[in-house]
Amino acid sequence: SQQGEEDPQALSIQEGENATMNCSYKTSINNLQWYRQNSGRGLVHLILIRSNEREKHSGRLRVTLDTSKKSSSLLITASRAADTASYFCATAQSTNAGKSTFGDGTTLTVKP
Amino acid sequence: ETGVTQTPRHLVMGMTNKKSLKCEQHLGHNAMYWYKQSAKKPLELMFVYSLEERVENNSVPSRFSPECPNSSHLFLHLHTLQPEDSALYLCASSLRTVNEKLFFGSGTQLSVL
């Protein structure tokens, strides 16, 4: 069964607003990663948060992890039109080395 | 630019053709991966190689045949594909296989007619 599931499936906001995407998973993890994908291109790694971490920042990105709820959120602050892309979470499970499992992704549209 | 290069970017083939996808990385990574991305489906892991040894074959049909001649190159040989195999095929690499962040190529958009 699918490990990571993103919510919402699609999000449309105005430039300058914040965008929040959520990811839920089912089993114990070693880490959770967020990736970004522009249409028809490869995925680009954004940020990795380990299971013993609760929050991580990178520029305008803020990721939280709640292992008790098996969920993570990605916040993009002060969004730009260039942030328009699909965002995926990927979970690396404790018992499944080498197999990061991806969710369906959230498609973010930032209107100028 | 992630340091992982895939060729070709686009490929159209008939069901009786044989073609190969190529992936190259010069990041000094020891693990390489093939993923399949179909419309409206999550990324599916197909194969994992660690130090040129295949460590994962995720129940992929035999019409897909991977080859890893060295730690910098990965191929996916295709033969007698089906239209439902049309998808974006992504190569990725990581320093090791264990819970590492992945560096992806731009993918090969494959259409099987």
CSV table of C-alpha atoms in Angstrom, one decimal:
chain,number,residue,atom,x,y,z
A,1,SER,CA,0.0,0.0,0.0
A,2,GLN,CA,1.1,3.6,-0.6
A,3,GLN,CA,3.2,5.0,2.2
A,4,GLY,CA,3.1,8.7,1.6
A,5,GLU,CA,-0.1,10.6,0.7
A,6,GLU,CA,-0.1,14.3,0.1
A,7,ASP,CA,-3.0,16.6,0.8
A,8,PRO,CA,-4.4,18.6,-0.9
A,9,GLN,CA,-4.0,17.2,-4.4
A,10,ALA,CA,-4.1,20.6,-5.9
A,11,LEU,CA,-3.5,24.1,-4.5
A,12,SER,CA,-3.9,27.5,-6.2
A,13,ILE,CA,-2.7,30.7,-4.5
A,14,GLN,CA,-1.7,34.2,-5.3
A,15,GLU,CA,1.9,35.3,-5.3
A,16,GLY,CA,3.0,36.4,-1.9
A,17,GLU,CA,0.7,34.1,0.0
A,18,ASN,CA,2.0,31.1,1.9
A,19,ALA,CA,1.4,27.5,0.7
A,20,THR,CA,1.0,24.5,3.0
A,21,MET,CA,1.1,20.9,1.9
A,22,ASN,CA,0.6,17.9,4.1
A,23,CYS,CA,1.9,14.3,3.9
A,24,SER,CA,0.7,11.4,5.9
A,25,TYR,CA,2.3,7.9,6.1
A,26,LYS,CA,1.5,4.6,7.6
A,27,THR,CA,4.7,2.9,9.0
A,28,SER,CA,7.7,3.8,11.0
A,29,ILE,CA,10.2,5.9,9.1
A,30,ASN,CA,13.9,6.8,9.3
A,31,ASN,CA,13.4,10.1,7.4
A,32,LEU,CA,11.0,12.0,5.3
A,33,GLN,CA,12.0,14.0,2.2
A,34,TRP,CA,10.3,16.6,0.1
A,35,TYR,CA,10.9,16.9,-3.6
A,36,ARG,CA,9.7,19.3,-6.2
A,37,GLN,CA,9.0,18.5,-9.9
A,38,ASN,CA,8.4,20.9,-12.7
A,39,SER,CA,6.2,19.5,-15.5
A,40,GLY,CA,7.8,16.7,-17.4
A,41,ARG,CA,11.1,17.0,-15.6
A,42,GLY,CA,12.9,15.1,-12.9
A,43,LEU,CA,12.4,15.6,-9.2
A,44,VAL,CA,14.6,18.0,-7.2
A,45,HIS,CA,15.4,17.3,-3.6
A,46,LEU,CA,14.2,20.1,-1.3
A,47,ILE,CA,14.7,19.0,2.3
A,48,LEU,CA,15.2,15.9,4.4
A,49,ILE,CA,13.9,15.6,8.0
A,50,ARG,CA,15.0,12.7,10.2
A,51,SER,CA,12.6,10.9,12.5
A,52,ASN,CA,14.2,12.5,15.6
A,53,GLU,CA,13.7,16.0,14.3
A,54,ARG,CA,10.5,18.0,14.6
A,55,GLU,CA,11.2,21.0,12.4
A,56,LYS,CA,13.6,22.1,9.7
A,57,HIS,CA,14.1,25.3,7.7
A,58,SER,CA,15.7,26.0,4.3
A,59,GLY,CA,15.2,29.5,2.9
A,60,ARG,CA,11.5,30.0,2.4
A,61,LEU,CA,10.8,26.3,3.2
A,62,ARG,CA,9.7,25.1,6.6
A,63,VAL,CA,9.1,21.4,7.2
A,64,THR,CA,7.6,19.8,10.3
A,65,LEU,CA,7.4,16.2,11.3
A,66,ASP,CA,5.0,14.7,13.8
A,67,THR,CA,5.9,11.0,14.2
A,68,SER,CA,3.0,10.4,16.7
A,69,LYS,CA,0.5,11.5,14.0
A,70,LYS,CA,2.6,10.1,11.2
A,71,SER,CA,2.4,13.3,9.3
A,72,SER,CA,4.6,16.1,7.8
A,73,SER,CA,3.9,19.5,6.4
A,74,LEU,CA,5.8,21.6,3.9
A,75,LEU,CA,5.3,25.4,4.2
A,76,ILE,CA,6.4,27.7,1.4
A,77,THR,CA,6.4,31.3,2.6
A,78,ALA,CA,6.0,34.4,0.4
A,79,SER,CA,5.3,32.2,-2.7
A,80,ARG,CA,6.5,33.2,-6.2
A,81,ALA,CA,5.2,32.2,-9.6
A,82,ALA,CA,8.3,30.2,-10.0
A,83,ASP,CA,7.2,28.0,-7.1
A,84,THR,CA,4.5,26.5,-9.4
A,85,ALA,CA,5.3,22.8,-9.6
A,86,SER,CA,4.3,19.4,-8.1
A,87,TYR,CA,5.6,18.6,-4.6
A,88,PHE,CA,6.1,15.1,-3.4
A,89,CYS,CA,6.9,13.6,0.0
A,90,ALA,CA,9.0,10.4,0.1
A,91,THR,CA,9.4,8.3,3.2
A,92,ALA,CA,12.4,6.1,3.9
A,93,GLN,CA,11.2,3.2,6.0
A,94,SER,CA,13.0,1.7,8.9
A,95,THR,CA,12.8,-1.8,7.5
A,96,ASN,CA,13.2,-1.0,3.8
A,97,ALA,CA,16.6,0.4,3.1
A,98,GLY,CA,17.0,1.9,-0.3
A,99,LYS,CA,13.3,2.2,-1.0
A,100,SER,CA,12.0,5.7,-0.6
A,101,THR,CA,8.2,5.5,-1.3
A,102,PHE,CA,6.6,8.5,-2.9
A,103,GLY,CA,3.1,9.9,-2.6
A,104,ASP,CA,0.8,11.2,-5.4
A,105,GLY,CA,2.0,14.8,-4.9
A,106,THR,CA,0.4,18.2,-4.5
A,107,THR,CA,0.2,20.4,-7.6
A,108,LEU,CA,0.8,24.0,-6.6
A,109,THR,CA,-0.1,26.9,-8.9
A,110,VAL,CA,1.1,30.3,-7.9
A,111,LYS,CA,-0.7,33.1,-9.8
A,112,PRO,CA,1.3,36.3,-10.5
B,1,GLU,CA,21.4,20.7,-13.1
B,2,THR,CA,21.5,17.7,-10.7
B,3,GLY,CA,24.5,15.9,-12.1
B,4,VAL,CA,22.4,13.0,-13.5
B,5,THR,CA,22.0,13.0,-17.2
B,6,GLN,CA,19.4,10.9,-19.1
B,7,THR,CA,19.2,10.2,-22.8
B,8,PRO,CA,17.1,10.4,-24.9
B,9,ARG,CA,14.7,13.0,-23.5
B,10,HIS,CA,11.9,11.7,-25.7
B,11,LEU,CA,11.4,8.3,-27.3
B,12,VAL,CA,8.6,6.9,-29.4
B,13,MET,CA,8.7,3.2,-30.2
B,14,GLY,CA,6.5,0.5,-31.6
B,15,MET,CA,5.7,-2.6,-29.6
B,16,THR,CA,8.1,-4.7,-31.6
B,17,ASN,CA,11.1,-2.4,-31.2
B,18,LYS,CA,14.1,-2.7,-29.0
B,19,LYS,CA,15.5,0.5,-27.5
B,20,SER,CA,17.7,1.5,-24.5
B,21,LEU,CA,17.5,4.3,-22.1
B,22,LYS,CA,20.8,5.6,-20.7
B,23,CYS,CA,21.6,7.3,-17.5
B,24,GLU,CA,25.0,8.8,-16.4
B,25,GLN,CA,26.1,10.4,-13.1
B,26,HIS,CA,29.5,11.8,-12.2
B,27,LEU,CA,28.7,12.6,-8.6
B,28,GLY,CA,30.7,9.7,-7.2
B,29,HIS,CA,27.5,8.0,-6.0
B,30,ASN,CA,27.4,4.3,-5.4
B,31,ALA,CA,23.7,3.7,-5.9
B,32,MET,CA,21.5,4.1,-9.0
B,33,TYR,CA,17.8,3.7,-9.5
B,34,TRP,CA,15.1,3.4,-12.2
B,35,TYR,CA,11.7,4.9,-11.4
B,36,LYS,CA,8.6,4.9,-13.6
B,37,GLN,CA,6.1,7.8,-13.4
B,38,SER,CA,2.7,7.3,-15.0
B,39,ALA,CA,0.0,9.9,-15.2
B,40,LYS,CA,-2.0,10.1,-12.0
B,41,LYS,CA,0.1,7.4,-10.2
B,42,PRO,CA,2.9,7.7,-7.7
B,43,LEU,CA,6.5,7.2,-8.6
B,44,GLU,CA,7.1,3.4,-8.9
B,45,LEU,CA,10.6,2.1,-8.0
B,46,MET,CA,11.7,-0.4,-10.6
B,47,PHE,CA,15.3,-1.3,-9.9
B,48,VAL,CA,18.1,-0.4,-7.5
B,49,TYR,CA,21.8,-1.0,-8.0
B,50,SER,CA,24.4,-0.6,-5.3
B,51,LEU,CA,28.0,-0.7,-6.4
B,52,GLU,CA,26.9,-2.2,-9.7
B,53,GLU,CA,25.0,-5.1,-8.1
B,54,ARG,CA,21.3,-5.2,-8.4
B,55,VAL,CA,19.8,-5.1,-5.0
B,56,GLU,CA,16.1,-4.6,-5.9
B,57,ASN,CA,13.9,-5.8,-8.6
B,58,ASN,CA,10.4,-4.6,-7.8
B,59,SER,CA,8.4,-7.2,-9.7
B,60,VAL,CA,9.1,-5.5,-13.0
B,61,PRO,CA,8.1,-7.4,-16.2
B,62,SER,CA,11.0,-9.0,-18.0
B,63,ARG,CA,10.5,-6.8,-21.0
B,64,PHE,CA,12.4,-4.2,-19.0
B,65,SER,CA,16.0,-5.3,-18.5
B,66,PRO,CA,18.5,-3.1,-16.5
B,67,GLU,CA,22.2,-3.0,-16.9
B,68,CYS,CA,24.8,-1.3,-14.7
B,69,PRO,CA,28.3,-1.7,-16.2
B,70,ASN,CA,29.9,0.6,-13.7
B,71,SER,CA,28.9,2.9,-10.9
B,72,SER,CA,28.5,5.9,-13.2
B,73,HIS,CA,26.3,4.3,-15.9
B,74,LEU,CA,22.9,2.7,-15.9
B,75,PHE,CA,20.8,1.4,-18.8
B,76,LEU,CA,17.3,0.2,-19.2
B,77,HIS,CA,16.8,-2.1,-22.2
B,78,LEU,CA,13.3,-2.2,-23.6
B,79,HIS,CA,11.8,-4.8,-25.8
B,80,THR,CA,8.3,-5.8,-26.9
B,81,LEU,CA,6.7,-3.1,-24.7
B,82,GLN,CA,3.0,-2.5,-24.3
B,83,PRO,CA,1.1,0.8,-24.7
B,84,GLU,CA,0.6,0.9,-21.0
B,85,ASP,CA,4.3,1.1,-20.5
B,86,SER,CA,4.2,4.7,-21.9
B,87,ALA,CA,5.4,6.9,-19.0
B,88,LEU,CA,8.2,9.1,-17.8
B,89,TYR,CA,11.2,7.0,-16.8
B,90,LEU,CA,13.4,8.6,-14.3
B,91,CYS,CA,16.9,7.7,-13.3
B,92,ALA,CA,18.3,8.7,-9.9
B,93,SER,CA,21.4,8.3,-7.9
B,94,SER,CA,22.4,8.5,-4.3
B,95,LEU,CA,25.6,8.3,-2.3
B,96,ARG,CA,24.5,5.0,-0.7
B,97,THR,CA,21.3,3.0,-0.8
B,98,VAL,CA,20.3,3.6,2.8
B,99,ASN,CA,17.9,6.4,3.3
B,100,GLU,CA,19.8,8.9,1.2
B,101,LYS,CA,18.5,11.8,-0.7
B,102,LEU,CA,18.0,11.1,-4.4
B,103,PHE,CA,19.4,13.1,-7.3
B,104,PHE,CA,17.1,12.7,-10.4
B,105,GLY,CA,17.8,13.1,-14.1
B,106,SER,CA,15.3,14.9,-16.3
B,107,GLY,CA,13.7,11.7,-17.4
B,108,THR,CA,12.9,10.0,-20.7
B,109,GLN,CA,9.3,10.5,-21.9
B,110,LEU,CA,8.5,7.2,-23.5
B,111,SER,CA,5.5,6.6,-25.8
B,112,VAL,CA,4.7,3.1,-27.0
B,113,LEU,CA,2.5,2.9,-30.1
